[in-house]
CSV table of C-alpha atoms in Angstrom, one decimal:
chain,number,residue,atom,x,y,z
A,18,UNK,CA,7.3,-8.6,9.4
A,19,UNK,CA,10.6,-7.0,8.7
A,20,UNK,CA,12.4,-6.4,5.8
A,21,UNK,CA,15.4,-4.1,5.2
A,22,UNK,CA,15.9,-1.5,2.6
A,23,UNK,CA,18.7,0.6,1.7
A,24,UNK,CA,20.8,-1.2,4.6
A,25,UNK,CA,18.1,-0.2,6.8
A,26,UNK,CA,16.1,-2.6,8.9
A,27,UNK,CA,12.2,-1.4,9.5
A,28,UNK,CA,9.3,-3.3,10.7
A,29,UNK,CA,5.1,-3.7,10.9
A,30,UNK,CA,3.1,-5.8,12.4
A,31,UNK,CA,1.3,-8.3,10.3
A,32,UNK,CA,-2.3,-7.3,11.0
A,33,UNK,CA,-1.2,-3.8,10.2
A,34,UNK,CA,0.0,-4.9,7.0
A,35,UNK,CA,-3.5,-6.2,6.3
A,36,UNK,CA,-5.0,-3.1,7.1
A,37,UNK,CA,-2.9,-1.2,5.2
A,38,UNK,CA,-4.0,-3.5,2.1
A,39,UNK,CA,-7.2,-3.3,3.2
A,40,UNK,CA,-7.1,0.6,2.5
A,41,UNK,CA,-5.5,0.3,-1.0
A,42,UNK,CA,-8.0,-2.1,-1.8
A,43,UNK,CA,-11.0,-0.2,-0.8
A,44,UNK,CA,-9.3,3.1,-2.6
A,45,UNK,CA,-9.2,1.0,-5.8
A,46,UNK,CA,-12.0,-0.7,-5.6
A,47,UNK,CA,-14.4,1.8,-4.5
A,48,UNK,CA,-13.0,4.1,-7.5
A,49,UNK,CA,-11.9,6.4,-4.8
A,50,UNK,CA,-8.6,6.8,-7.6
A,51,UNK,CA,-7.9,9.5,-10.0
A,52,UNK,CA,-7.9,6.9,-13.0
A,53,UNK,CA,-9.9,3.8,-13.7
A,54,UNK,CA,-7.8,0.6,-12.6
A,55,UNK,CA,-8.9,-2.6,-11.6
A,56,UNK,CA,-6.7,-3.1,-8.5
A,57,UNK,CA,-7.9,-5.2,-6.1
A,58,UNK,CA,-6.0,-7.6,-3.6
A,59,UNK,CA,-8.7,-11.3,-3.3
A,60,UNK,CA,-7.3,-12.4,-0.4
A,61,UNK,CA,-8.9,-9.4,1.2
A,62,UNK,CA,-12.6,-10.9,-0.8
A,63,UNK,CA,-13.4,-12.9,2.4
A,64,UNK,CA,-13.6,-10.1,4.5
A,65,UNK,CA,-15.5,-7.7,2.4
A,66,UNK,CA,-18.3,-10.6,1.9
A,67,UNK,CA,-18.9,-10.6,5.6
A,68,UNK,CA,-21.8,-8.6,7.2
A,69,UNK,CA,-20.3,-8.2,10.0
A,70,UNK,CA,-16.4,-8.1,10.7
A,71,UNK,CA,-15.4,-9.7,13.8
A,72,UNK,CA,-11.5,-9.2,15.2
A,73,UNK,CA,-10.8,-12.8,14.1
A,74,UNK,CA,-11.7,-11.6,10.6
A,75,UNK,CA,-8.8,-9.8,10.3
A,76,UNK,CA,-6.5,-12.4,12.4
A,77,UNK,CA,-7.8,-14.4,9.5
A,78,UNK,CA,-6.8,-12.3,6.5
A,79,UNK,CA,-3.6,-11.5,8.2
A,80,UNK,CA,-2.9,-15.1,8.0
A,81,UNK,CA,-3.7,-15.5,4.1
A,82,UNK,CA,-1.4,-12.4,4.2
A,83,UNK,CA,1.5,-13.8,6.0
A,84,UNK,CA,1.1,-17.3,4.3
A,85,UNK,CA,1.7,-15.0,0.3
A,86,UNK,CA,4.2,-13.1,1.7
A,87,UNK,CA,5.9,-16.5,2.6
A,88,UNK,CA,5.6,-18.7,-0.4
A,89,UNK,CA,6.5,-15.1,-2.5
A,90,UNK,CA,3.4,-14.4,-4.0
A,91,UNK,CA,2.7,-10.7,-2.7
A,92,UNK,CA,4.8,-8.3,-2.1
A,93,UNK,CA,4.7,-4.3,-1.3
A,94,UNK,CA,8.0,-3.4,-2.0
A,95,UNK,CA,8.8,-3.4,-5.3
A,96,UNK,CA,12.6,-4.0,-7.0
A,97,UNK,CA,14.1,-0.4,-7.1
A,98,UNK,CA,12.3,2.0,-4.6
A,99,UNK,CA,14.6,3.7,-2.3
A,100,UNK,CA,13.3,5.2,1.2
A,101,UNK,CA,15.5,7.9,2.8
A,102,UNK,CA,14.5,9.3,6.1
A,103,UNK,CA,14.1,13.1,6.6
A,104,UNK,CA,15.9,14.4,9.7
A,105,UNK,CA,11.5,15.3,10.8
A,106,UNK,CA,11.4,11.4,10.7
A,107,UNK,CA,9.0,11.4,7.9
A,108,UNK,CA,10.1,9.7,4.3
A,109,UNK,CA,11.2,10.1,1.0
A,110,UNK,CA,10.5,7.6,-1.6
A,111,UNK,CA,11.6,7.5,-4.9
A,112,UNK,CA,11.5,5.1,-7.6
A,113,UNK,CA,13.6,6.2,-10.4
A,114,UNK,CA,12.1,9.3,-11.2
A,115,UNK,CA,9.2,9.5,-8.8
A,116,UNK,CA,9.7,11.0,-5.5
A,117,UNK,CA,7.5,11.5,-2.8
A,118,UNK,CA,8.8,13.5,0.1
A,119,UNK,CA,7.2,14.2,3.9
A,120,UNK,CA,5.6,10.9,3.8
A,121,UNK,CA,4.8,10.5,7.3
A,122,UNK,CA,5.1,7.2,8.3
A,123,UNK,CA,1.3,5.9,8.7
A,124,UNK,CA,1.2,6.6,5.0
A,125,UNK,CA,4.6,5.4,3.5
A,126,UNK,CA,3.2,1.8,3.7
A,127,UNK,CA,-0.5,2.1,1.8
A,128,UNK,CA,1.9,4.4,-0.5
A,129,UNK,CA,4.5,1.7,-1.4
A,130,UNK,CA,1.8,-1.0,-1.9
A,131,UNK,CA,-0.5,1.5,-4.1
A,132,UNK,CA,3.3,1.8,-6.1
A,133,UNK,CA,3.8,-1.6,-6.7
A,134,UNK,CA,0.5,-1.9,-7.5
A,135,UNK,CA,0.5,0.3,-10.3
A,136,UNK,CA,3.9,-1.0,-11.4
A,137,UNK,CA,2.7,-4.2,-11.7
A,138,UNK,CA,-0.3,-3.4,-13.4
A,139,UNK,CA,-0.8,-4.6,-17.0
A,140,UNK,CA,-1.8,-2.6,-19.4
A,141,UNK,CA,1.5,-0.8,-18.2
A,142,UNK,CA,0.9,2.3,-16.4
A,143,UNK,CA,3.3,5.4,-17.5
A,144,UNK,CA,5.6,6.7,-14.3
A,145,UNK,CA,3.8,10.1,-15.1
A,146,UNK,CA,0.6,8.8,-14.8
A,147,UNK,CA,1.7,7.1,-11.3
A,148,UNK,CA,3.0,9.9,-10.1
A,149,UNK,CA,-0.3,11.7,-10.7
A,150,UNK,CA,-2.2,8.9,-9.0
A,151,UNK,CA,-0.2,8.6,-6.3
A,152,UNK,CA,-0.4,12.1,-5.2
A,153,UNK,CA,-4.0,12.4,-5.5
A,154,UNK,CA,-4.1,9.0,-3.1
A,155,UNK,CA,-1.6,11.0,-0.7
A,156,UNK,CA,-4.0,14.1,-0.7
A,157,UNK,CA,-6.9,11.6,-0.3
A,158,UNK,CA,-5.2,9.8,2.6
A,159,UNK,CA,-4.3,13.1,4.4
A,160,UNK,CA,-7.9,14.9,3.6
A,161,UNK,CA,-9.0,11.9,6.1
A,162,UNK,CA,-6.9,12.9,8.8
A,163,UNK,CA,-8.0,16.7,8.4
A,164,UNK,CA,-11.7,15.8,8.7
């Protein structure tokens, strides 16, 4: 998939984009977040039933994926966010007065879906209280790389 933002063309592969839901699922979900919400994405449902997951599992779900993204009905990007590259290569993301700077680029994705998540979430979610959540899911995320 590719999309552009701020005149900027950037990329993922599909089945990478599942994943990365797959992860901000499972952080919602499993009430791994700072707050109570009840995020979670059902087209990832199939694959969490299964006892055992299988490689065409996720070829599977990355096709449920692909077929929402086309007919519009998911998106991770949502109206507004800006990315701006560090000169380390790593991100800034902002959404009017969030900002999130170093993000390094395996977790600028699972960041802006966990953002649209929350901005989309009803009750309405205050941009304070998203900005607390989503650095307690960036320190989350990195605590598993330091493990």
């Amino acid at each position: 998939m590719e999309f552009i933002l701020n005149n900027k063309k950037y990329s993922i592969i599909n089945h990478e984009l599942y994943i990365n839901y797959l992860m901000v699922d499972s952080y919602f979900r499993d009430n791994h977040s700072k707050y109570d919400y009840d995020i979670t994405f059902d087209f990832i449902d199939p694959l969490l039933e299964k006892e055992k997951i299988e490689f065409k599992d996720i070829e599977e779900g990355t096709k449920a994926l692909e077929e929402l993204i086309e007919r519009e009905e998911i998106n991770f990007i949502a109206p507004g966010v800006r990315i701006d590259e560090h000169l380390n290569g790593n991100f800034k993301i902002s959404y009017q007065d969030l900002e999130f700077v170093n993000v390094n680029v395996g977790e600028a994705i699972p960041l802006l879906i966990a953002l649209n998540s929350l901005l989309t979430y009803k009750p309405i979610v205050t941009l304070t209280q998203i900005k607390e959540e989503l650095d307690y899911f960036l320190e989350k995320f990195r605590s598993y790389s330091d493990e």
